[in-house]
Coordinates of C-alpha atoms and ligand atoms in Angstrom, one line a residue:
X1 CA 0.3 -0.2 -0.3
X2 CA 1.1 3.7 -1.0
X3 CA 1.5 6.2 1.6
X4 CA 0.0 9.3 1.5
X5 CA 2.7 12.1 2.2
X6 CA 2.2 15.7 3.1
X7 CA 5.9 17.5 3.0
X8 CA 6.6 21.1 4.0
X9 CA 9.3 22.9 2.1
X10 CA 10.2 25.5 4.5
X11 CA 12.7 26.7 1.9
X12 CA 15.4 30.1 2.7
X13 CA 12.8 30.8 5.5
X14 CA 13.0 31.1 9.6
X15 CA 15.9 31.7 11.7
X16 CA 16.6 29.3 13.8
X17 CA 14.1 29.6 17.2
X18 CA 11.3 30.4 14.3
X19 CA 11.9 27.2 12.9
X20 CA 12.1 25.7 16.3
X21 CA 9.0 26.9 17.3
X22 CA 7.3 25.9 14.1
X23 CA 8.7 22.2 14.1
X24 CA 7.1 22.2 17.8
X25 CA 3.8 23.9 17.1
X26 CA 3.4 22.0 13.8
X27 CA 4.3 18.6 16.1
X28 CA 2.0 19.6 18.9
X29 CA -0.9 19.9 16.5
X30 CA -0.4 17.1 14.7
X31 CA -0.5 14.8 17.9
X32 CA -4.3 16.8 18.2
X33 CA -5.7 15.1 15.5
X34 CA -6.1 12.0 13.2
X35 CA -3.3 11.8 11.3
X36 CA -4.3 10.2 7.9
X37 CA -1.0 10.6 6.2
X38 CA 3.1 11.2 6.9
X39 CA 4.2 14.3 8.0
X40 CA 7.2 15.9 6.8
X41 CA 8.9 19.2 7.3
X42 CA 12.1 20.1 4.8
X43 CA 14.1 22.2 6.9
X44 CA 17.3 24.4 5.9
X45 CA 20.3 22.5 6.9
X46 CA 20.9 24.4 10.4
X47 CA 17.8 23.7 11.7
X48 CA 17.5 20.4 11.3
X49 CA 19.0 18.2 14.5
X50 CA 16.9 20.7 16.2
X51 CA 14.4 19.9 14.8
X52 CA 14.3 16.7 14.8
X53 CA 14.7 17.0 18.8
X54 CA 11.1 19.2 18.4
X55 CA 9.0 16.7 17.1
X56 CA 8.0 13.3 18.0
X57 CA 9.2 10.4 15.3
X58 CA 6.0 8.6 15.1
X59 CA 4.3 11.6 14.4
X60 CA 6.5 14.1 12.6
X61 CA 9.3 13.3 10.0
X62 CA 12.4 15.8 9.5
X63 CA 14.0 16.0 5.5
X64 CA 17.0 18.0 4.1
X65 CA 16.6 20.5 1.2
X66 CA 19.1 19.3 -0.6
X67 CA 22.6 17.3 -0.3
X68 CA 25.6 17.2 -2.0
X69 CA 26.8 14.9 -5.2
X70 CA 29.9 14.6 -3.9
X71 CA 30.5 11.6 -1.0
X72 CA 33.2 13.9 1.3
X73 CA 36.2 16.2 0.8
X74 CA 37.0 19.5 0.0
X75 CA 33.9 21.0 -1.5
X76 CA 33.6 24.2 0.5
X77 CA 29.9 25.0 1.5
X78 CA 28.8 21.8 1.0
X79 CA 27.0 19.2 2.7
X80 CA 26.9 15.8 2.2
X81 CA 23.8 13.2 2.6
X82 CA 25.9 11.5 5.3
X83 CA 26.1 14.6 7.3
X84 CA 22.0 14.8 6.8
X85 CA 22.1 11.2 8.1
X86 CA 23.7 11.7 10.8
X87 CA 21.6 14.7 12.2
X88 CA 18.2 11.9 12.5
X89 CA 16.1 13.6 8.9
X90 CA 14.7 10.3 7.3
X91 CA 14.6 12.4 4.0
X92 CA 16.1 14.5 1.4
X93 CA 14.2 17.0 -0.8
X94 CA 16.2 16.4 -4.1
X95 CA 15.9 17.9 -7.7
X96 CA 13.5 21.0 -6.8
X97 CA 12.8 23.6 -9.4
X98 CA 14.7 26.5 -7.9
X99 CA 17.9 24.0 -7.7
X100 CA 17.7 23.3 -11.2
X101 CA 17.5 27.0 -12.2
X102 CA 19.3 28.8 -10.0
X103 CA 21.9 26.6 -9.3
X104 CA 22.2 24.4 -12.5
X105 CA 21.3 21.0 -11.1
X106 CA 20.3 18.7 -14.2
X107 CA 19.9 15.0 -14.3
X108 CA 23.3 13.8 -14.1
X109 CA 24.3 15.5 -11.1
X110 CA 20.4 14.4 -9.4
X111 CA 21.6 11.0 -10.2
X112 CA 24.4 11.1 -8.1
X113 CA 23.1 12.8 -5.0
X114 CA 20.0 10.8 -5.6
X115 CA 22.6 7.6 -5.2
X116 CA 24.5 9.0 -2.2
X117 CA 21.2 9.6 -0.4
X118 CA 20.2 6.2 -0.6
X119 CA 23.7 4.9 0.3
X120 CA 23.1 6.7 3.2
X121 CA 19.6 5.4 3.7
X122 CA 17.9 8.8 3.1
X123 CA 14.5 8.8 1.6
X124 CA 14.5 11.4 -2.0
X125 CA 11.3 13.4 -2.4
X126 CA 12.2 13.9 -5.8
X127 CA 10.7 16.5 -7.3
X128 CA 9.9 16.4 -11.8
X129 CA 8.1 19.2 -13.5
X130 CA 7.7 21.0 -16.5
X131 CA 8.4 24.9 -17.2
X132 CA 5.4 26.8 -18.2
X133 CA 7.0 27.0 -22.0
X134 CA 7.4 23.5 -21.9
X135 CA 3.6 23.0 -21.0
X136 CA 2.5 25.6 -23.7
X137 CA 4.6 24.1 -26.2
X138 CA 2.6 20.5 -24.9
X139 CA 6.4 19.1 -24.4
X140 CA 5.4 18.2 -20.3
X141 CA 5.1 14.5 -20.6
X142 CA 8.8 14.6 -22.6
X143 CA 10.3 16.6 -20.0
X144 CA 9.0 14.7 -17.0
X145 CA 10.3 11.7 -18.6
X146 CA 13.3 12.8 -19.6
X147 CA 14.1 14.0 -15.6
X148 CA 12.7 10.6 -14.0
X149 CA 14.7 8.5 -16.4
X150 CA 17.5 10.1 -16.1
X151 CA 18.3 10.7 -12.9
X152 CA 16.6 7.4 -11.1
X153 CA 16.0 4.6 -13.8
X154 CA 19.2 3.1 -13.1
X155 CA 18.2 2.0 -9.8
X156 CA 17.2 -1.4 -9.0
X157 CA 13.3 -2.0 -7.8
X158 CA 14.6 -2.1 -4.6
X159 CA 16.6 0.6 -4.6
X160 CA 12.9 2.4 -6.3
X161 CA 11.1 1.4 -3.4
X162 CA 12.6 4.2 -1.3
X163 CA 11.9 7.2 -3.5
X164 CA 9.0 9.8 -3.3
X165 CA 7.8 11.4 -6.3
X166 CA 7.1 15.3 -6.4
X167 CA 5.2 16.7 -9.7
X168 CA 5.5 20.3 -9.6
X169 CA 4.6 22.0 -12.6
X170 CA 7.0 25.1 -12.1
X171 CA 4.7 27.7 -13.6
X172 CA 2.1 26.7 -10.3
X173 CA 5.8 27.1 -7.9
X174 CA 4.7 29.9 -5.5
X175 CA 2.3 31.7 -8.3
X176 CA -0.7 31.2 -6.6
X177 CA -1.5 29.5 -10.0
X178 CA -2.8 25.7 -9.2
X179 CA -3.1 23.0 -11.8
X180 CA -6.2 21.8 -12.4
X181 CA -7.6 18.6 -10.8
X182 CA -7.7 17.4 -14.4
X183 CA -4.2 18.6 -15.5
X184 CA -2.3 16.6 -11.8
X185 CA -4.4 13.9 -12.4
X186 CA -3.0 13.5 -16.0
X187 CA 0.3 13.8 -14.8
X188 CA 0.0 11.1 -12.0
X189 CA -0.9 8.9 -13.9
X190 CA 1.6 9.3 -16.6
X191 CA 4.2 9.2 -13.9
X192 CA 2.9 6.2 -12.3
X193 CA 2.8 4.5 -16.2
X194 CA 6.4 5.2 -16.9
X195 CA 7.2 3.7 -13.1
X196 CA 5.1 0.5 -14.2
X197 CA 6.9 0.0 -17.5
X198 CA 10.0 0.3 -16.0
X199 CA 9.8 -1.7 -12.6
X200 CA 6.2 -3.6 -12.9
X201 CA 2.9 -2.9 -11.6
X202 CA 3.3 -3.4 -8.2
X203 CA 6.3 -0.8 -7.9
X204 CA 4.1 1.3 -9.5
X205 CA 1.4 1.0 -7.2
X206 CA 3.5 1.7 -4.2
X207 CA 5.4 4.6 -4.9
X208 CA 3.8 7.8 -3.3
X209 CA 3.5 10.9 -6.4
X210 CA 3.1 14.2 -4.5
X211 CA 1.3 17.3 -5.6
X212 CA 3.3 20.5 -5.5
X213 CA 2.4 23.9 -6.8
X214 CA 0.2 26.4 -4.7
X215 CA -1.4 23.8 -2.2
X216 CA -3.3 25.7 0.1
X217 CA -6.1 24.3 2.4
X218 CA -8.5 25.2 0.6
X219 CA -7.3 23.1 -2.9
X220 CA -5.8 20.2 -1.1
X221 CA -8.7 18.4 -0.8
X222 CA -10.0 18.4 -4.4
X223 CA -6.4 17.9 -5.3
X224 CA -5.7 14.5 -2.9
X225 CA -8.7 13.1 -4.1
X226 CA -7.4 12.1 -7.3
X227 CA -6.7 8.6 -7.5
X228 CA -2.7 9.2 -8.5
X229 CA -2.1 12.2 -6.2
X230 CA -1.0 11.0 -3.1
X231 CA -0.3 13.8 -1.2
X232 CA 1.5 17.5 -1.4
X233 CA 4.9 18.9 -1.3
X234 CA 3.7 22.3 0.4
X235 CA 6.0 25.5 0.1
X236 CA 4.4 29.0 1.0
X237 CA 1.8 27.0 2.9
X238 CA 4.1 24.9 5.3
X239 CA 5.2 28.1 7.0
X240 CA 2.0 28.9 9.1
X241 CA 1.3 25.6 11.1
X242 CA -2.4 26.1 10.7
X243 CA -2.3 26.3 6.9
X244 CA -0.1 23.3 7.1
X245 CA -2.5 21.7 9.2
X246 CA -5.4 22.3 6.7
X247 CA -3.8 20.9 4.3
X248 CA -2.8 17.8 6.4
X249 CA -6.9 17.4 7.5
X250 CA -7.5 17.3 3.8
X251 CA -6.9 13.4 4.0
Ligands
LIG301 C1 7.4 24.1 -3.3 O1 8.7 24.7 -3.5 O2 8.3 22.7 -3.5 C2 6.4 24.5 -3.6 C3 5.0 23.9 -3.8 O3 5.7 26.0 -3.0 P1 4.3 26.5 -3.5 O4 3.9 25.6 -2.2 O5 4.8 27.8 -2.4 O6 3.9 27.0 -4.8

């Protein structure tokens, strides 16, 4: 059975103290409701250790937002997958469109990062999605196929079973524009079918595919009602505990 997941991506927001307060608030609110999904907080690197301490790991899991594409050594400013793992984080967001656009992360780099994350027993939340011009020129399926194939399809079936996918149409991230429920379902079904062709039906049925892009408490229920949408990767709305809980409660 695949898991429903709601994962927050705080991006470069919150001081350490603000982040601890938010993690504690989400943890407390998650304890006061029946959770029908896994809850993950994607915090900046420096918050992770304290965020891990601030939450009950049976309720809330912690994720990094990135890790290095190198194992260790002279890579000033980088943070390795092993370092992330040693903090108690369970997940790592990889391939976010902001990393692809602003930091030049391509399929080959993301393949290295994925391998290192898995080697260090972190679960990648692997982001894929097209930009507006690609959707308008009807290249969105082709783009997403390439992203998945070139960064992930070298993995064994066992390795792939640790991957969470996040479809994030770039034109919907932080813009207030959401993919329609039909657009989301169409792409999620396409991705699941790609996985089925490569790894078989069982693996495809078990992979969680999250939607990301201006997901809010008032549209989450409709998005999550699609048969192939297994939750959300949430940017802006994860920065306020009540908004984030509103999305969690959509399950
Ligand atoms: C994201 O950055 O992954 C995201 C989905 O952002 P937002 O929810 O703000 O659109």
